[in-house]
Structures are given as C-alpha cells and as structure tokens.
Coordinates of C-alpha atoms in Angstrom, one line a residue:
M13 CA 10.1 7.3 15.4
G14 CA 10.7 10.0 12.8
N15 CA 10.0 13.6 13.4
A16 CA 6.8 13.7 11.2
L17 CA 5.4 10.7 13.0
Q18 CA 6.2 12.3 16.4
Q19 CA 4.5 15.5 15.4
L20 CA 1.4 13.6 14.3
K21 CA 1.4 11.6 17.6
V22 CA 1.4 14.8 19.6
Q23 CA -1.2 16.4 17.3
I24 CA -3.6 13.5 17.8
G25 CA -3.3 13.8 21.5
S26 CA -3.7 17.5 21.6
G27 CA -7.5 17.9 21.2
L28 CA -10.8 16.3 20.4
L29 CA -11.0 13.6 17.7
S30 CA -14.0 12.5 15.6
F31 CA -15.0 10.1 12.9
P32 CA -17.2 11.3 10.0
V33 CA -20.2 9.3 8.9
T34 CA -20.2 7.9 5.4
P35 CA -23.1 9.2 3.2
F36 CA -24.8 6.7 1.0
S37 CA -27.5 6.9 -1.7
A38 CA -31.1 6.4 -0.6
D39 CA -30.9 2.6 -1.3
G40 CA -27.4 2.4 0.3
S41 CA -25.8 1.1 -2.9
K42 CA -23.2 3.7 -3.5
L43 CA -21.2 6.4 -1.8
E44 CA -22.3 10.0 -2.0
L45 CA -18.8 11.6 -2.3
K46 CA -20.0 15.2 -2.7
A47 CA -22.1 14.9 0.5
F48 CA -19.1 13.3 2.2
S49 CA -16.8 16.1 1.1
N50 CA -19.2 18.7 2.3
H51 CA -19.5 16.9 5.7
V52 CA -15.7 16.6 6.2
G53 CA -15.3 20.2 5.1
W54 CA -17.8 21.3 7.7
L55 CA -16.2 19.2 10.5
S56 CA -12.8 20.4 9.5
S57 CA -13.9 24.0 10.0
H58 CA -14.1 23.3 13.7
P59 CA -10.9 22.6 15.7
A60 CA -10.7 18.8 15.7
A61 CA -7.2 17.4 16.3
A62 CA -7.8 14.7 13.6
L63 CA -10.6 12.9 11.8
F64 CA -11.0 9.1 11.4
V65 CA -12.4 8.4 7.9
A66 CA -14.1 5.0 7.4
G67 CA -14.0 4.3 11.1
G68 CA -16.7 2.5 13.1
T69 CA -19.2 5.4 12.9
G70 CA -18.2 5.7 9.2
E71 CA -19.5 2.1 8.8
F72 CA -16.1 0.6 8.0
F73 CA -17.6 -2.9 8.2
S74 CA -19.9 -2.1 5.3
L75 CA -17.3 -0.6 3.0
T76 CA -15.2 -2.2 0.3
P77 CA -11.5 -1.5 0.1
D78 CA -12.0 0.6 -3.0
E79 CA -14.6 2.7 -1.2
I80 CA -12.2 3.3 1.7
G81 CA -9.6 4.6 -0.7
E82 CA -12.2 6.9 -2.3
L83 CA -13.2 8.3 1.0
V84 CA -9.6 9.0 2.1
K85 CA -8.9 10.8 -1.1
A86 CA -12.0 12.9 -0.9
A87 CA -11.4 13.8 2.8
K88 CA -7.8 14.8 2.1
A89 CA -9.0 17.2 -0.7
V90 CA -11.1 19.2 1.7
A91 CA -9.7 18.7 5.3
G92 CA -7.0 21.3 5.0
K93 CA -4.5 20.9 7.9
T94 CA -6.7 18.4 9.8
P95 CA -5.0 15.0 9.7
I96 CA -7.0 12.2 8.1
I97 CA -6.7 8.7 9.7
A98 CA -8.2 5.8 7.7
G99 CA -10.0 2.8 9.1
C100 CA -8.3 -0.5 8.5
G101 CA -9.0 -4.1 9.5
Y102 CA -10.3 -7.6 8.8
G103 CA -7.8 -10.5 8.3
T104 CA -4.1 -9.7 8.1
A105 CA -4.0 -10.0 4.2
I106 CA -7.0 -7.7 3.7
A107 CA -5.8 -5.3 6.4
T108 CA -2.4 -4.9 4.8
D109 CA -4.1 -4.3 1.4
I110 CA -6.4 -1.7 2.9
A111 CA -3.4 -0.1 4.7
R112 CA -1.5 0.3 1.4
R113 CA -4.5 1.7 -0.4
A114 CA -5.1 4.2 2.3
E115 CA -1.5 5.3 2.3
K116 CA -1.6 5.7 -1.5
A117 CA -4.8 7.8 -1.2
G118 CA -3.0 10.2 1.2
A119 CA -4.0 9.1 4.7
D120 CA -1.8 10.5 7.4
A121 CA -2.3 7.4 9.6
L122 CA -4.4 4.2 10.1
L123 CA -6.8 3.1 12.8
L124 CA -6.4 -0.7 12.9
L125 CA -9.7 -2.1 14.0
P126 CA -10.0 -5.7 15.5
Q127 CA -9.4 -8.6 13.2
Y128 CA -12.5 -10.3 11.8
L129 CA -14.5 -13.0 13.7
I130 CA -11.9 -14.8 15.7
G131 CA -10.1 -14.3 19.0
A132 CA -6.4 -14.9 19.1
E133 CA -3.5 -15.4 21.5
Q134 CA -1.2 -12.5 22.3
E135 CA 1.5 -13.8 19.9
G136 CA -1.0 -13.9 17.1
L137 CA -2.2 -10.4 17.8
F138 CA 1.4 -9.2 17.9
R139 CA 2.1 -10.7 14.5
H140 CA -1.1 -9.3 13.0
V141 CA -0.5 -5.7 14.2
K142 CA 3.2 -5.9 13.3
Q143 CA 2.5 -7.0 9.7
V144 CA 0.1 -4.1 9.2
C145 CA 2.6 -1.6 10.6
D146 CA 5.3 -3.1 8.5
S147 CA 3.2 -2.7 5.3
V148 CA 3.2 1.1 5.4
S149 CA 5.3 4.1 6.4
I150 CA 2.5 6.1 7.9
G151 CA 1.4 6.0 11.5
V152 CA -0.7 3.3 13.0
I153 CA -3.1 3.4 15.9
V154 CA -4.2 0.0 17.2
Y155 CA -7.9 -0.2 18.4
A156 CA -8.2 -2.5 21.4
R157 CA -11.7 -4.0 21.7
D158 CA -13.8 -7.1 21.0
N159 CA -11.4 -9.7 19.4
C160 CA -8.3 -7.6 19.9
I161 CA -7.6 -7.2 23.7
L162 CA -3.9 -6.5 24.1
R163 CA -1.8 -7.0 27.2
P164 CA 0.7 -4.4 28.4
E165 CA 3.6 -6.6 27.5
T166 CA 2.3 -7.1 23.9
V167 CA 1.8 -3.4 23.5
Q168 CA 5.3 -2.8 24.7
R169 CA 6.7 -5.4 22.2
L170 CA 4.8 -3.7 19.4
A171 CA 6.0 -0.3 20.3
D172 CA 9.6 -1.6 20.4
A173 CA 9.2 -3.4 17.0
C174 CA 7.1 -0.9 15.1
P175 CA 8.5 2.7 15.0
N176 CA 5.3 3.8 13.2
L177 CA 3.0 2.6 15.9
I178 CA 1.9 6.0 17.3
G179 CA -1.3 5.3 19.3
F180 CA -3.5 3.0 21.4
K181 CA -7.2 3.4 21.3
D182 CA -9.2 1.6 24.0
G183 CA -12.8 0.4 23.4
Y184 CA -12.7 -2.3 26.0
G185 CA -13.3 -0.3 29.2
D186 CA -11.1 -2.2 31.7
I187 CA -9.7 0.7 33.6
E188 CA -7.2 -1.4 35.5
L189 CA -5.8 -2.9 32.3
L190 CA -5.8 0.5 30.5
T191 CA -3.9 2.1 33.4
R192 CA -1.3 -0.7 33.3
I193 CA -0.8 0.0 29.6
C194 CA -0.5 3.7 30.1
V195 CA 2.0 3.4 32.9
T196 CA 4.0 0.7 31.0
L197 CA 4.2 2.7 27.8
G198 CA 4.5 6.2 29.2
D199 CA 4.7 8.8 26.5
R200 CA 5.7 6.4 23.8
L201 CA 2.1 6.3 22.4
T202 CA -0.9 8.6 22.4
F203 CA -3.8 7.1 24.3
I204 CA -7.3 7.6 23.0
G205 CA -10.7 6.8 24.6
G206 CA -12.8 4.8 22.2
M207 CA -15.8 3.5 24.1
P208 CA -19.2 4.2 22.4
T209 CA -20.2 7.7 23.3
A210 CA -16.8 8.3 24.8
E211 CA -17.8 11.4 26.7
V212 CA -19.6 9.4 29.4
Y213 CA -16.3 7.6 30.1
A214 CA -14.1 10.6 29.7
K215 CA -13.6 11.5 33.4
A216 CA -12.5 8.0 34.3
Y217 CA -10.3 7.7 31.3
R218 CA -8.6 11.0 32.0
G219 CA -7.7 9.7 35.4
A220 CA -6.2 6.6 33.9
G221 CA -3.8 8.7 31.7
V222 CA -5.8 9.0 28.5
T223 CA -5.4 12.5 27.0
T224 CA -8.1 12.5 24.3
Y225 CA -11.1 10.6 22.9
S226 CA -13.1 10.3 19.7
S227 CA -16.5 11.9 19.7
A228 CA -19.4 10.6 17.6
V229 CA -21.7 13.5 18.4
Y230 CA -19.1 15.9 16.9
N231 CA -20.7 14.8 13.6
F232 CA -23.9 16.7 14.3
V233 CA -23.3 19.0 17.4
P234 CA -19.6 19.9 17.1
E235 CA -19.9 23.0 19.2
L236 CA -21.5 21.1 22.0
A237 CA -18.9 18.3 21.7
L238 CA -16.1 20.9 21.9
S239 CA -17.8 22.6 24.8
F240 CA -17.8 19.4 26.7
H241 CA -14.1 18.7 25.9
R242 CA -13.1 22.2 27.0
A243 CA -14.9 21.8 30.3
L244 CA -13.3 18.4 30.8
I245 CA -9.7 19.5 30.3
G246 CA -10.4 22.8 32.1
G247 CA -11.7 21.0 35.2
D248 CA -15.2 22.6 35.0
E249 CA -17.0 19.6 36.6
A250 CA -20.3 21.5 36.9
R251 CA -20.4 22.0 33.1
V252 CA -19.4 18.4 32.4
D253 CA -22.1 17.1 34.7
Q254 CA -24.7 19.4 33.2
L255 CA -24.0 18.2 29.6
L256 CA -24.0 14.6 30.8
R257 CA -27.4 15.1 32.4
D258 CA -29.0 17.2 29.6
F259 CA -27.6 15.6 26.5
Y260 CA -25.3 12.5 26.8
Y261 CA -27.4 10.4 29.2
P262 CA -30.7 10.9 27.3
L263 CA -28.8 10.2 24.1
I264 CA -27.3 6.9 25.3
D265 CA -30.7 5.8 26.7
L266 CA -32.1 6.2 23.2
R267 CA -29.0 4.6 21.6
N268 CA -29.2 1.5 23.8
R269 CA -32.7 0.6 22.6
K270 CA -31.5 -1.4 19.6
K271 CA -28.3 -3.1 18.4
G272 CA -26.3 -0.9 16.1
Y273 CA -27.9 2.3 17.1
A274 CA -24.5 3.7 18.2
V275 CA -23.9 4.3 14.5
S276 CA -27.5 4.9 13.4
I277 CA -28.2 7.6 16.0
V278 CA -25.4 9.7 14.5
K279 CA -26.8 9.7 11.0
A280 CA -30.2 10.5 12.6
G281 CA -28.6 13.4 14.4
L282 CA -27.4 14.8 11.1
R283 CA -31.0 14.5 9.7
V284 CA -32.5 16.4 12.7
I285 CA -30.2 19.3 12.2
G286 CA -30.9 19.4 8.4
R287 CA -27.6 17.8 7.2
D288 CA -29.0 14.5 5.9
T289 CA -26.3 12.0 4.9
G290 CA -28.6 9.1 3.9
P291 CA -29.4 5.8 5.6
V292 CA -27.1 3.3 7.2
R293 CA -26.2 0.2 5.3
A294 CA -27.4 -3.3 6.2
P295 CA -27.0 -5.0 8.5
L296 CA -27.7 -1.8 10.5
I297 CA -31.1 -0.3 10.7
D298 CA -32.1 3.4 11.0
L299 CA -34.1 4.9 13.9
T300 CA -37.8 4.9 13.6
A301 CA -39.6 8.2 12.9
A302 CA -40.8 8.4 16.5
E303 CA -37.2 7.8 17.8
E304 CA -35.9 10.4 15.5
A305 CA -38.4 12.9 16.8
E306 CA -37.3 12.0 20.3
L307 CA -33.7 12.6 19.3
K308 CA -34.6 16.0 17.9
R309 CA -36.1 17.0 21.3
I310 CA -32.9 15.9 23.0
V311 CA -30.7 17.9 20.6
D312 CA -33.0 21.0 20.7
N313 CA -33.0 20.9 24.5
A314 CA -29.2 20.5 24.8
T315 CA -28.3 23.1 22.2
G316 CA -30.7 25.6 23.7
T317 CA -29.1 24.9 27.1
R318 CA -25.6 25.4 25.5
A319 CA -26.6 28.7 23.9
A320 CA -27.8 30.0 27.3
A321 CA -24.7 28.9 29.2

C-alpha cells in the first residue's frame, strides 16, 4: 500500500464519517447541483473524517453513472481537505465503469456497494471486488451487506491481492463474524460500522474492533452526531445513553414504520431544519406531513437537550 493510500486509510478511521443526501428537483427528474454543493460545503465545515458521495443515503441506487460523476466533481470543488469517497456498485462491468468515472472526477476512494440482485459464492465475490480494485488506483472500501457477505478468509485474500483495498464497512450486523474479520486482518484495513442508524450499534461495534462508523443524521444534526461520537470514544456512557433515549431510539421508531424510510427520514430531517434538498426518487417515498411534524418534535427536543447539556 502506497503512502497516500495509507494516510487515507488512517484518516478514514480517525473520526466520524457521513454520506450527504443527493438533492433533486421537485419532480425528481434532475440533480440540483447548487443545492448539493451548498450541502457538502456545510457538512465539510464540521470535522467529518470523510464524506461518502452517492452512497446509500445519497440514493446511489437511483442515480445514473453520469450523475455519480457530476456529484463527485461538485463535492470535490467545495469539500476542501475532507476526503470524498464515491459510491460504486451493480454488476462487475458497470461497477468498474462507475469506478473509473469516479476516479476521473477526482474521488479519493470508492465505497463498493453489494452487487445487483444475486447472491454469489465467495470465489465469485472475490473476483468481483478484485476486478473493481484493479480498475482504479484510488482506495476501495468494500461494503459487506445483503448480497455481499464476505468470510474472513475472502477478506484476507482480497487484502493480499489488492493493495488499494483500504477498508471494510459492515452492514450485516453479525458481531461474531465481524470480530473474526477484525482479528484476522488486524490493522491492514480500516473497519467501519455501516448498519442503518449506526449510532445504535456503535457500542457493540467498538467492542468488536470497529474504530468508526458512518452517520446519516450528521446530514441534519451534525453537532449532535459529533457530540455522540465524542461521548462514545471518550467513554461517557451517560451521555451516549441520554442521546440514544432522547433522539436515536425515537428516530428509529419513526424510521421503521415504512420501507425505505432510512433514507427518506434524512431528507425530511433537512426539511425540518430549513435546509430542504427536495424529495426522494422512486421507488422510495417521502414521509407524510404528520410524520414530518413528529420528526420535527424529535429533533427540537434533542437539540434543546443538547444545548442545555
């Protein structure tokens, strides 16, 4: 692994991560790049270790390869020193095409989301991830979830074969498997928590050896997200538990009401703080007006609690 990749690997593991939403026009037909640039600039003004552009919360699954390149380019123009990691995925041919586009647009690394539709044997997953890594010179983080559940020996093979594989993000939630991977790989990779609303898993993941996680709520309450992260790494369990009770648990109760709300609730959160980034794209649906009002009460209560703490 080259020095630049090693530095990026360390940087990613050094603090909180997040993944900006993608603003769309009112009918969802086009990107709103000015709004996106404003949003990324705002997030970059807070101390995130890196930002994932066109990730899951950025509606990667609803974007075209051209749009992903546009988003990366726009993010790099305003992010300053904050590394920009581009979403990548689908079948191997499309994933390698997106990877090359993202590298050309200036991405510092890739987040390789699971392949489309099908499960595969470990040998097939190895070949898929390796081909994406081989297609670029920038860093790659593999996202283990859904159709891409990697065994420790496969992750080790990939780490040996791909010098630019710098990270492993877990969205599967099997702590025993994750611990095996962390122990097997040691410090070869940076390990990232990637379960939906990662904060509610953060204590367990930290015990398994995961040093960081990606926060969706950083999109609309960055100070609160950073406060939780500081309390977690500082061992302030009372503060962690308070924020879980006052904010995160009510949030996930609302999130769990409908499929796809893990993304929709983040855009709704931006609306309730006055930073509207437009609707979600189909097949997702937005929160109802009543649910959005409920979200506003949750946010107002938590940020009021934060200010008083």
